[in-house]
Coordinates of C-alpha atoms in Angstrom, one line a residue:
X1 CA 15.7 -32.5 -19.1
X2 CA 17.4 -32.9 -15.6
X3 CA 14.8 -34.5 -12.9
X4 CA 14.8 -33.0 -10.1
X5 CA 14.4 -35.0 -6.4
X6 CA 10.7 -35.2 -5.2
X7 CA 9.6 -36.3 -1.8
X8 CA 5.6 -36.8 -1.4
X9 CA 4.1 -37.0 1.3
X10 CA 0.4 -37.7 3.1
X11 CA -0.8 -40.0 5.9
X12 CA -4.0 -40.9 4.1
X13 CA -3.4 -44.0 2.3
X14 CA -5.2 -43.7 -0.7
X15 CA -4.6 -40.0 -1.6
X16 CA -0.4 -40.8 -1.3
X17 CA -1.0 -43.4 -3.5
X18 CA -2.9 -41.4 -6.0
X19 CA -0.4 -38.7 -6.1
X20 CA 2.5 -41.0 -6.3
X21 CA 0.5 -43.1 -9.4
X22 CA -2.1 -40.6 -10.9
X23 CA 0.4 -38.3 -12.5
X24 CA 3.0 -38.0 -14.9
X25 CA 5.7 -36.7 -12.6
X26 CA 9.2 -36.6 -14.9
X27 CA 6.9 -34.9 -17.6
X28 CA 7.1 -31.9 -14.6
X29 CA 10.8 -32.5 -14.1
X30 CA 11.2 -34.3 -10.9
X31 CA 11.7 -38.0 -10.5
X32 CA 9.5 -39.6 -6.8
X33 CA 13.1 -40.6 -4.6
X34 CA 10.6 -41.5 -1.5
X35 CA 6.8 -41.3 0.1
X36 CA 5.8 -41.0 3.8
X37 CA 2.5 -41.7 5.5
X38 CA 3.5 -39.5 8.5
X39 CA 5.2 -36.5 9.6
X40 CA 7.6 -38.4 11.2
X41 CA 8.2 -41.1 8.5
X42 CA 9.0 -37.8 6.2
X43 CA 11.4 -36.4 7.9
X44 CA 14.0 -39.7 8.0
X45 CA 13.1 -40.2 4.2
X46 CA 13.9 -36.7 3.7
X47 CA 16.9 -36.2 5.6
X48 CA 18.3 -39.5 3.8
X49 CA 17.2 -38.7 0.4
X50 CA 17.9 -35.1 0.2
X51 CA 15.2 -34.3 -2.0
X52 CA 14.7 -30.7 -4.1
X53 CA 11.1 -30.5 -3.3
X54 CA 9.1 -32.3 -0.4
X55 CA 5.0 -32.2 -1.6
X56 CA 3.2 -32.5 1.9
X57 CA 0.2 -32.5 3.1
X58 CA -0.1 -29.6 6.2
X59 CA -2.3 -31.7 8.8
X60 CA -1.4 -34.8 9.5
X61 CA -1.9 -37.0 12.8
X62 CA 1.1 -36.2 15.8
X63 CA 3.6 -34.7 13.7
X64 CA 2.5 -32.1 11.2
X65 CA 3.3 -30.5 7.8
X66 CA 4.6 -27.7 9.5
X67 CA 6.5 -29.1 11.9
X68 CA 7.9 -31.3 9.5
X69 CA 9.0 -28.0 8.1
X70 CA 10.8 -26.8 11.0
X71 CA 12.7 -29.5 11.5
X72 CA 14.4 -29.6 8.5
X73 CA 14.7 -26.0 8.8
X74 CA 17.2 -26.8 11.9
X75 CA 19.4 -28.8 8.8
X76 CA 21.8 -27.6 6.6
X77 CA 19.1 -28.8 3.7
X78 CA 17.6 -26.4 1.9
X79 CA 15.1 -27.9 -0.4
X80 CA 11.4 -26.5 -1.5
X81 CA 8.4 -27.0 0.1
X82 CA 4.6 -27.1 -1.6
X83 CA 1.9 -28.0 1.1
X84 CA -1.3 -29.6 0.6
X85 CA -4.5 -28.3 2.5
X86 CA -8.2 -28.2 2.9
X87 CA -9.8 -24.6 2.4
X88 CA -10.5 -24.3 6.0
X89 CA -6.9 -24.8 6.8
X90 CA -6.3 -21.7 6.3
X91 CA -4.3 -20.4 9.5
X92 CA -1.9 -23.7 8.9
X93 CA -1.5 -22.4 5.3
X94 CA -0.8 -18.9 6.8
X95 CA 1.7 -20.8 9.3
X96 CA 3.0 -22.4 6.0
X97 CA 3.7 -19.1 4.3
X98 CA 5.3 -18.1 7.4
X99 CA 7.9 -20.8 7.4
X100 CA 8.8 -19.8 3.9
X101 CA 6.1 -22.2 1.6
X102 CA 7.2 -22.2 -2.1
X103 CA 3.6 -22.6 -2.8
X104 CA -0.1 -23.7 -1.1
X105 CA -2.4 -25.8 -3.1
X106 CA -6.3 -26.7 -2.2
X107 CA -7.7 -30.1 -2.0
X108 CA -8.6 -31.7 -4.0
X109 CA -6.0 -30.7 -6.4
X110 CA -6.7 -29.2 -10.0
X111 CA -4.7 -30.9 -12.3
X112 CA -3.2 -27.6 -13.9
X113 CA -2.7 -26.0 -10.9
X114 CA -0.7 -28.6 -9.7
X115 CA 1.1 -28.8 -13.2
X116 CA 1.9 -25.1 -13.0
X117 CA 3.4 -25.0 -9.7
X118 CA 5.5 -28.1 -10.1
X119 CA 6.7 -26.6 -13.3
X120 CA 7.3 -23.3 -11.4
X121 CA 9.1 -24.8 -8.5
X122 CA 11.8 -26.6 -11.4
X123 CA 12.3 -23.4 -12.6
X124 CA 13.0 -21.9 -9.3
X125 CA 15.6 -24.7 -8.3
X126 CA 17.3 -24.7 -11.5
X127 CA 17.6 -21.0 -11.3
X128 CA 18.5 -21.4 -7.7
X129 CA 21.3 -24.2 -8.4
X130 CA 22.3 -22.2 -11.9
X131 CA 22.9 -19.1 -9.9
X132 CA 25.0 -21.4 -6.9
X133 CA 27.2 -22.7 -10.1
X134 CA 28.0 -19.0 -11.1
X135 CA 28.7 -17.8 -7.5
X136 CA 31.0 -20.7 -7.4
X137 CA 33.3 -19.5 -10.6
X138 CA 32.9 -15.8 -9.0
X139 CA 34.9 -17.0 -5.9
X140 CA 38.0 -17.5 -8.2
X141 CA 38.0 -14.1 -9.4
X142 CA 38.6 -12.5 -5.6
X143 CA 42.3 -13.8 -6.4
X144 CA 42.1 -11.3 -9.3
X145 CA 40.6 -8.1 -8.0
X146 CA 38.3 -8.5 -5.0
X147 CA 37.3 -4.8 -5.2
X148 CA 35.7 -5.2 -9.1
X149 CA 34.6 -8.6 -8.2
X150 CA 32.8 -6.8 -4.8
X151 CA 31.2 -4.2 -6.6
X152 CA 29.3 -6.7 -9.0
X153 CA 28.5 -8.6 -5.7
X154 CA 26.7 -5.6 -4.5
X155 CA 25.1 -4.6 -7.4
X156 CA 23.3 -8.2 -7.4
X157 CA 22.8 -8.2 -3.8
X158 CA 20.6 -5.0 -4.0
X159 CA 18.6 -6.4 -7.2
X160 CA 17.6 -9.5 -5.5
X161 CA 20.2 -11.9 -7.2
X162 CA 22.0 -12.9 -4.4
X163 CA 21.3 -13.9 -0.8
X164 CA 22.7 -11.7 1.7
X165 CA 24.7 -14.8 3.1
X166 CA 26.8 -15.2 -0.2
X167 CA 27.4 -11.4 0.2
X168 CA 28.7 -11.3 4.0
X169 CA 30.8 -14.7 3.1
X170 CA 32.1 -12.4 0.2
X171 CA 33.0 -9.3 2.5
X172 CA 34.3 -11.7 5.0
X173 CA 36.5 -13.8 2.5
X174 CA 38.0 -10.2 1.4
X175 CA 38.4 -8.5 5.4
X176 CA 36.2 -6.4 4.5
X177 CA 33.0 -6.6 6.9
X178 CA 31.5 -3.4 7.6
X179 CA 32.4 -1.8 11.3
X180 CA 30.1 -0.4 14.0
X181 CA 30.6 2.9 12.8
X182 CA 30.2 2.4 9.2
X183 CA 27.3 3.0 7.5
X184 CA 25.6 2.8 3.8
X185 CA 23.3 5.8 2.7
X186 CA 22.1 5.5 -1.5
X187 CA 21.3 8.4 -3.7
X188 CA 19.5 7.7 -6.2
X189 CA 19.3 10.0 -9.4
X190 CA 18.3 10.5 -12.9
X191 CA 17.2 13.4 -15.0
X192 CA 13.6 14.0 -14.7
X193 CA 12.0 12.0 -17.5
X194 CA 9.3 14.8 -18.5
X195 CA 12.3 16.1 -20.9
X196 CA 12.9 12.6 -22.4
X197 CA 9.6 13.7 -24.1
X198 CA 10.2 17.4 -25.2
X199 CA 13.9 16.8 -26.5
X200 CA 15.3 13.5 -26.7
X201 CA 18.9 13.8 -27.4
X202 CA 19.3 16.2 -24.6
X203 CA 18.0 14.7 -22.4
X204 CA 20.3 11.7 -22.9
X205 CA 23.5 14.1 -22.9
X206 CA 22.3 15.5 -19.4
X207 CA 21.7 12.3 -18.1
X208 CA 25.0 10.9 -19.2
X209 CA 26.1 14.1 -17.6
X210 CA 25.0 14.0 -14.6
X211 CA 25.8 10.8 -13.3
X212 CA 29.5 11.0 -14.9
X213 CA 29.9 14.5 -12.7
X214 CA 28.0 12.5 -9.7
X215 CA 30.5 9.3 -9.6
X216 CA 33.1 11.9 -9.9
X217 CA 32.0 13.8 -7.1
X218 CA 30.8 11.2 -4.7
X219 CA 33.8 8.8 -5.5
X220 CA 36.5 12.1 -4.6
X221 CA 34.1 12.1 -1.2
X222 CA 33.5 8.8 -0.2
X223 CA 33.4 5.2 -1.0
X224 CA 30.9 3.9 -2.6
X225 CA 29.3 1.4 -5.4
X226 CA 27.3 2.4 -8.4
X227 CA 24.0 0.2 -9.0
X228 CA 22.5 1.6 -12.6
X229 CA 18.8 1.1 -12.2
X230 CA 16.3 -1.1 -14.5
X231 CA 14.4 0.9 -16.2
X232 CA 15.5 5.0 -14.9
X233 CA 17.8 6.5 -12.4
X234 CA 21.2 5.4 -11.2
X235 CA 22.0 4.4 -7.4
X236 CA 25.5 5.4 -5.3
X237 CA 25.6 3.4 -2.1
X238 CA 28.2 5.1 0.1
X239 CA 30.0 3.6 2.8
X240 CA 31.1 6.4 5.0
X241 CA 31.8 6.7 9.0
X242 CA 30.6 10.1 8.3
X243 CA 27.6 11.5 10.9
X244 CA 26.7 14.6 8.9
X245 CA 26.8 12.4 5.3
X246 CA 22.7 12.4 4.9
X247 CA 22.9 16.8 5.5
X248 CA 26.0 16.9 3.0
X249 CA 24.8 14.7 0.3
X250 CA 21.6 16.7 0.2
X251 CA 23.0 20.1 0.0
X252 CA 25.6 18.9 -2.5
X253 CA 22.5 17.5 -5.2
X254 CA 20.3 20.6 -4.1
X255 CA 23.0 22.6 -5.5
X256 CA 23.2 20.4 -8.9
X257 CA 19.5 20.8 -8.9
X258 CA 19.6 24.5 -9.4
X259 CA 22.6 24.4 -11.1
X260 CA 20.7 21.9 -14.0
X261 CA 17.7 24.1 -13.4
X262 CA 15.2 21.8 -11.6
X263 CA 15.9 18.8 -14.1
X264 CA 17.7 16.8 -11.4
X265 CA 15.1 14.0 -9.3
X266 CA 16.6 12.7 -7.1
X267 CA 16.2 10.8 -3.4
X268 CA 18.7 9.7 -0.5
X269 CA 18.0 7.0 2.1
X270 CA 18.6 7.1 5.5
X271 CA 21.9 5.4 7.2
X272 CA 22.1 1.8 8.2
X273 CA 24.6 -0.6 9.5
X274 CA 26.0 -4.0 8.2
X275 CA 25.2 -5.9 5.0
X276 CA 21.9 -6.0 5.7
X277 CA 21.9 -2.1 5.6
X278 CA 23.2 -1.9 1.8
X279 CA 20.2 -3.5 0.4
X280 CA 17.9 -1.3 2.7
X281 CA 19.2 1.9 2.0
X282 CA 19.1 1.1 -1.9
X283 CA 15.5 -0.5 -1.6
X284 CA 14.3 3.0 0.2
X285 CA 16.3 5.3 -1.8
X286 CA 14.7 3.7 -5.0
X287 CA 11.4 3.9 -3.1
X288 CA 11.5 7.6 -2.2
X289 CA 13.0 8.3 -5.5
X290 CA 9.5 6.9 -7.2
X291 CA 8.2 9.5 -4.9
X292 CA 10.3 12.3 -5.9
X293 CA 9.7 11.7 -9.9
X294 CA 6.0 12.1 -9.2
X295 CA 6.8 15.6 -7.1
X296 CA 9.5 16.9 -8.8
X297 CA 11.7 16.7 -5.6
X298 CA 15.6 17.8 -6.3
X299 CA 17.1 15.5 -2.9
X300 CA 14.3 13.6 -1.2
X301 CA 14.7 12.1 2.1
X302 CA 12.6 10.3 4.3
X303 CA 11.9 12.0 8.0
X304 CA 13.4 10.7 10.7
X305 CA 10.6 7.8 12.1
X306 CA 8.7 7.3 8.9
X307 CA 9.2 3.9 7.5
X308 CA 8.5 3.3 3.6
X309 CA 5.8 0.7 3.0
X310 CA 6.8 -2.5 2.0
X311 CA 5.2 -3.2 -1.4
X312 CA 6.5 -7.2 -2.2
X313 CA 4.2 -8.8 -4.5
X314 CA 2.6 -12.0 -3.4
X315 CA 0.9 -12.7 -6.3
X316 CA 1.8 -15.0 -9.0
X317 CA 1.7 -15.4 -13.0
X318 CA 0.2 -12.0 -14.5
X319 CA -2.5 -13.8 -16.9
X320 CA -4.4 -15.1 -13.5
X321 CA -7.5 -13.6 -13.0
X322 CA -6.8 -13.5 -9.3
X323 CA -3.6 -11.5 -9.5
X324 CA -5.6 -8.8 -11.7
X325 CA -7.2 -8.8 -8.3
X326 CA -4.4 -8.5 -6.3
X327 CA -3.2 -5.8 -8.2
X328 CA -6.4 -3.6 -8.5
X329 CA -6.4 -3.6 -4.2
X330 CA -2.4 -3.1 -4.4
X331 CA -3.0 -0.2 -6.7
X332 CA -6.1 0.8 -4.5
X333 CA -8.1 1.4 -8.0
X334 CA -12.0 0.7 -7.4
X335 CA -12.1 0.8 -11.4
X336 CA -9.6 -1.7 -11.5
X337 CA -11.2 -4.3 -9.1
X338 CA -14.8 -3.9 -10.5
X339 CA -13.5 -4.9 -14.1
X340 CA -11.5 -7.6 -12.8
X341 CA -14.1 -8.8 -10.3
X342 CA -16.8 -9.2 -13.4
X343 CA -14.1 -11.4 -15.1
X344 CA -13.3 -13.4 -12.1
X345 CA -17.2 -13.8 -11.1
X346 CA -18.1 -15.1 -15.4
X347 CA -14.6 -17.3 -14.5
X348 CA -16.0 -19.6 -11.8
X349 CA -16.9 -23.1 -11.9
X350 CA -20.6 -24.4 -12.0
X351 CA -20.7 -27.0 -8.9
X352 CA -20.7 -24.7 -5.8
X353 CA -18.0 -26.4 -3.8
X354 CA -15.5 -25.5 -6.8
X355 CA -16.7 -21.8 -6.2
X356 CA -16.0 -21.7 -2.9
X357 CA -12.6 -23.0 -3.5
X358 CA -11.6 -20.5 -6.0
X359 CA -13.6 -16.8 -4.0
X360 CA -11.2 -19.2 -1.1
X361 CA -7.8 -19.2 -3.0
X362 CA -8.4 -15.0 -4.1
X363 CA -9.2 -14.1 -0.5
X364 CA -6.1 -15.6 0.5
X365 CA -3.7 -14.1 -2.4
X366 CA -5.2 -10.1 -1.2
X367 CA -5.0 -10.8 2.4
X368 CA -1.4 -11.9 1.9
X369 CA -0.4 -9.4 -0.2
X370 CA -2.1 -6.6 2.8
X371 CA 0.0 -8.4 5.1
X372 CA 3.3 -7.9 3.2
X373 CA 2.1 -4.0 2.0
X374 CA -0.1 -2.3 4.1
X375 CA -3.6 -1.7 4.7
X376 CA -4.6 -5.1 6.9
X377 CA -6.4 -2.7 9.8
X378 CA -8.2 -4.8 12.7
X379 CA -11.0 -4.2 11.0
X380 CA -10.3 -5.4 7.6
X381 CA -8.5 -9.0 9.4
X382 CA -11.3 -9.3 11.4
X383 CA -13.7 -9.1 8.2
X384 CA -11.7 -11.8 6.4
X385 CA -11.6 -13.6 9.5
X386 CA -15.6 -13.7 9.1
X387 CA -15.1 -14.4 5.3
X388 CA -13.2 -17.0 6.5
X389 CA -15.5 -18.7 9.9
X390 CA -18.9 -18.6 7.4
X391 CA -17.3 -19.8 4.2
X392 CA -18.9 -23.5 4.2
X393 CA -22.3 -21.9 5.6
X394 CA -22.8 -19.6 2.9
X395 CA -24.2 -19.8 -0.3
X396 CA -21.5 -18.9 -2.6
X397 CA -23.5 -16.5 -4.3
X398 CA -23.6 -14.4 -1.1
X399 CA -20.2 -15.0 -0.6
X400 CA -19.3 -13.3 -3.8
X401 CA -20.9 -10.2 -2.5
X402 CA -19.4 -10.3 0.5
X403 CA -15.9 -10.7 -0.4
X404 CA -16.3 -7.7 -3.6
X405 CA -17.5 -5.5 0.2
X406 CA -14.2 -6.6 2.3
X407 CA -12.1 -6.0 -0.8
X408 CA -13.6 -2.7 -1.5
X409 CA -13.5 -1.4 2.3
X410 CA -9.9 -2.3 2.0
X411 CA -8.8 0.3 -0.8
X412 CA -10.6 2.7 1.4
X413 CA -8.4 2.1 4.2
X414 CA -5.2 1.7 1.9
X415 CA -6.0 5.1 -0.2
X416 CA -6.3 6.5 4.0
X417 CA -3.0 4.9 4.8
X418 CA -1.4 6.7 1.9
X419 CA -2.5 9.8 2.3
X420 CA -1.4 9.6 6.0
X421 CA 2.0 8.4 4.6
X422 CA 2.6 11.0 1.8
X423 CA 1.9 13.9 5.2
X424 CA 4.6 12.2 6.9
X425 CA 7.1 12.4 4.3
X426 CA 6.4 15.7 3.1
X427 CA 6.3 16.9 7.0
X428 CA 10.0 18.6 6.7
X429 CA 8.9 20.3 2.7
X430 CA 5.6 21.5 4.6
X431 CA 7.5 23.3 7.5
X432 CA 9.8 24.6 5.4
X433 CA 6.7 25.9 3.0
X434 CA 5.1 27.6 6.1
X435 CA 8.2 29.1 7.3
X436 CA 9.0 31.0 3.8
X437 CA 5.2 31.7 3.3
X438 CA 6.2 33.6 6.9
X439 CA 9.1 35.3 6.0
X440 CA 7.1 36.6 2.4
X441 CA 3.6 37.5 3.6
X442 CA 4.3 40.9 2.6
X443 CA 5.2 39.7 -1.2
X444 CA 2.2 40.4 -3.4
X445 CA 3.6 38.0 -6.2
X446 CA 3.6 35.2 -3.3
X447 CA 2.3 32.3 -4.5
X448 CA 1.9 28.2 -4.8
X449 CA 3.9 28.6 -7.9
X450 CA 6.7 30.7 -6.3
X451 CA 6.6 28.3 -2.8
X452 CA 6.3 24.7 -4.9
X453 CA 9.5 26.3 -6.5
X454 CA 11.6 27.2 -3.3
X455 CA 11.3 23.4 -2.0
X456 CA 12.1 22.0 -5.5
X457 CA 8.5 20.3 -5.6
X458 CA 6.3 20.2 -8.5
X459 CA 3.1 22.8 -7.5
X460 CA 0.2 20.5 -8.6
X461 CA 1.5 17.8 -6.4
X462 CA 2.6 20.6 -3.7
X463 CA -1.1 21.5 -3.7
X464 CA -2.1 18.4 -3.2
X465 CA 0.0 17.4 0.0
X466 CA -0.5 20.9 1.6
X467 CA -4.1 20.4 1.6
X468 CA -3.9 17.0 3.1
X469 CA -1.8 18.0 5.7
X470 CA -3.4 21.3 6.6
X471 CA -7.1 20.7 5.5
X472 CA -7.4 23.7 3.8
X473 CA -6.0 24.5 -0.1
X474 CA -2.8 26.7 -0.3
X475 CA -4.8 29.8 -1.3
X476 CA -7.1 29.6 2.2
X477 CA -4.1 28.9 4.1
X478 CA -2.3 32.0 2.7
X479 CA -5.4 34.4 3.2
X480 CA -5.9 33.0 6.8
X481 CA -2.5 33.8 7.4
X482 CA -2.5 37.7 5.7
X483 CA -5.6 38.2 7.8
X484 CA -4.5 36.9 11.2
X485 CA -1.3 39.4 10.5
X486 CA -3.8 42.4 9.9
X487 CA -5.6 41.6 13.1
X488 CA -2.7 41.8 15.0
X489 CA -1.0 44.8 13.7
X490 CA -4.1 46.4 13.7
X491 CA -4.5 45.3 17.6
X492 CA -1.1 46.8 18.1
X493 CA -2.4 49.6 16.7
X494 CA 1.0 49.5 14.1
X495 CA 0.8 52.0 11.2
X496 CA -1.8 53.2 9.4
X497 CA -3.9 51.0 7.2
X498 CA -1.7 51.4 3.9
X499 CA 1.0 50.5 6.1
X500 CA -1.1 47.3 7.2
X501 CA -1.7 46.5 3.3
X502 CA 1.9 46.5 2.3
X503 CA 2.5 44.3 5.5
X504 CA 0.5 41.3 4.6
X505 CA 1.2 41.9 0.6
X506 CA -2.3 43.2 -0.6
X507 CA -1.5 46.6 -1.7
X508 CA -4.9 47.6 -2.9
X509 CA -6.5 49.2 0.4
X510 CA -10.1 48.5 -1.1
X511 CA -9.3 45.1 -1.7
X512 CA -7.8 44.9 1.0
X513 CA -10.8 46.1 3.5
X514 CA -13.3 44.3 1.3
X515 CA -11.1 40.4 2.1
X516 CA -10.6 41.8 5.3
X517 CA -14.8 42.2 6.2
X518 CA -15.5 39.1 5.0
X519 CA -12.8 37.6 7.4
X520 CA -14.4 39.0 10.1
X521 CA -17.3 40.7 9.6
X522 CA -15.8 44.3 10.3
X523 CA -14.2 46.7 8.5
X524 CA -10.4 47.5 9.1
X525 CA -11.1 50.8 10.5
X526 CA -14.0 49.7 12.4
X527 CA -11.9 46.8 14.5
X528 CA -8.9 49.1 14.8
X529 CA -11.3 51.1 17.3
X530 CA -12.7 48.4 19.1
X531 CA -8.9 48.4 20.2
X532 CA -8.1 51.9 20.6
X533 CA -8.2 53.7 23.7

């Protein structure tokens, strides 16, 4: 095994010498190359030994953990830091996070805690110099064919494989940095995975279909990269000067859609600028794409001014009780965090002080991970702020309660925050519902089925958004809207009452006058001569 540098470093005495002697540190990977007793001491041994990890303590006397941190940010060093901290530390291990911690561990240290993160860090620096080595051979090939050798660049970039600094030295190595009028727009595509189920081998031929006949397409258009996905759908990041691209692109799969008869999903970002803008487009495009598969959109976009939720996972190893937390308040599943609350509750240690430490190091995982999604209202930070202020005053068996409350208020304001966001993106599919719902009053065969259909959305999710965004279900909306009509012509004394019927598509006249009482209490012929006259 390879050791790895290690710098450790904490200006009490007797714990630096503990660390440095209590444990087995090239079983972990990493041989000790220098100690410090102060922030300032651990900056010069740093800076001379170039370590791959620096093990600090956060507070120390003068000179901190952090700042420590930012200083050898302001280098051209780039090595890992884990910081050390009490559990009331907390907004230094927030700060710590901030400044781009590789991990934060609570003193005192559990043995296997500390052996998992040292073990995780390795991995990450040999992962991080393995994928250095390989960048290195890649720069040879741009002698050979820079375009190829771009296009796997880019297809890396967007799946988190590459920094976005290898990528612009890349483009700028080749001439080929994007301009101030260039821009990157994704579609992302697939066949819609509900006929992977009912046939198989078709659906494999229409899939290999589709996105043949879509790089064929987009690449006689515009320039672009293809970027297969994981798991389903393909992305096509086009580079285009192009104003009116987003409008085209979305006509141009709306028309595939009906051509493939409603098996196409698929979604297309918004435009943005520069390298940074290649990775955001395919990160949102892949985003609203999840979106579309649930709702059976054919070419969904995101309205102008809505922003997708970032969704970055801040928790660690699956197996960790904690992270089943994490997860059960990510997916905003009450279920979820009551089974995996019971399990973390019969998982705590015995001596009280340990229980704090652990109800301490959960809190901190959600919080983060609301932080980085959504969902942290001022209400919900300033309940974890309490969490936080009473935590040593507390018996930990109230504290248990208390945190299974804050966690539970916050998938009540995450499930409101996502209800909120699915109205904004539908807002353009909703005016475009209420337009045609306008233009077919007089249709007696009008319907959620027939509407869900016209804006290529799935009608049980249709239903669903409609009713969030208008508070009323599809079939009260389209009754309110029939009867308002009636009123009106009926005011403008227009026709005769058959005439009324066919206008607002209920043709029976008894029906009719029977829906029409009930609206408002009258009968058609009765409010026609309150008007009269």
């Amino acid at each position: 095994m390879k050791l790895l540098k290690l710098v450790i470093v904490d200006d009490e005495p007797i714990l630096l010498q503990g660390l440095l002697d209590t444990y087995d540190w090239a079983d972990m990977g990493f041989k000790v190359v220098g100690s410090a007793q102060s922030g300032e001491q651990a900056i010069e041994v740093i800076k001379e030994t170039k370590p791959h990890v620096v093990l600090t303590d956060i507070r120390m006397k003068q000179i901190t953990g952090l700042m420590v941190m930012e200083e050898i940010q302001k280098t051209d060093m780039d090595c890992m830091f884990i910081v050390l901290s009490a559990y009331r530390d907390f907004d230094y291990a927030q700060q710590a996070c901030d400044l781009g911690a590789f991990a934060y561990l609570l003193k005192p240290i559990e043995d296997e805690k500390l052996r998992e993160t040292m073990e995780a860090a390795y991995r990450t620096c040999m992962e991080q110099m393995e994928q250095e080595a390989r960048y290195e051979s890649w720069e040879k090939l741009l002698v050979k064919d820079g375009t190829s050798f771009q296009q796997v660049v880019v297809q890396n970039y967007v799946r988190d494989r590459l920094p976005e600094e290898k990528v612009e030295e890349v483009f700028r190595t080749l001439g080929d940095m994007p301009g101030n009028e260039e821009r990157f727009i994704t579609v992302y595509a697939d066949i819609d995975v509900v006929y992977k189920i009912t046939d198989y081998l078709d659906y494999e031929a229409a899939r290999f279909a589709l996105l043949k006949r879509l790089e064929e397409e987009l690449e006689s258009r515009y320039f672009c990269w293809r970027a297969d996905g994981e798991e389903t759908g393909s992305a096509f990041i086009v580079r285009t000067t192009d104003k009116e691209a987003v409008g085209k692109l979305k006509h141009f799969l709306e028309y595939i859609k009906k051509e493939e008869q409603s098996r196409v999903i698929a979604a297309i970002s918004k435009p943005y600028k520069g390298i940074a803008g290649i990775k955001r487009s395919y990160v949102e495009a892949r985003k609203l794409f999840e979106i579309a598969s649930v709702s059976g959109a054919g070419a969904f976009t995101s309205p102008e001014g809505v922003e997708l939720p970032d969704q970055a996972a801040t928790a660690g190893e699956s197996g960790d009780v904690d992270n089943l937390i994490v997860n059960a308040v990510r997916r905003n599943s009450e279920k979820e965090l009551k089974e995996a609350f019971v399990q973390f509750v019969y998982g705590l240690p015995h001596e009280e002080e340990q229980q704090r430490q652990h109800l301490h190091r959960m809190m901190l995982k959600v919080e983060l991970m609301l932080q980085a999604s959504y969902g942290l209202s001022e209400d919900i930070r300033e309940k974890f702020r309490g969490y936080y202020d009473n935590l040593g005053t507390i018996g930990a068996a109230k504290m248990v309660d208390v945190c299974y409350r804050i966690l539970c208020a916050a998938i009540e304001v995450r499930k409101s925050d996502a209800k909120q966001d699915e109205t904004r993106y539908f807002k353009e599919y909703m005016s475009e519902a209420v337009a045609y719902i306008e233009e077919h009053l007089r249709d007696e065969e009008l319907s959620i089925v027939s509407v869900a259909s016209h804006i290529y959305l799935n009608p049980v999710y249709f239903g669903r958004v409609f009713k969030n965004t208008f508070h009323m279900t599809f079939k009260q909306y389209l009754l309110q809207q029939r009867m308002e009509k009636a009123k009106k012509l009926l005011e403008e004394g227009k026709g005769s009452i058959g005439d009324i019927c066919e206008a607002v598509g209920i043709h029976n006249p008894s029906y009719f006058s029977h829906v029409f009482k009930q609206y408002t209490g009258k009968l058609p012929s009765e409010y026609k001569k309150e008007y009269e006259g």
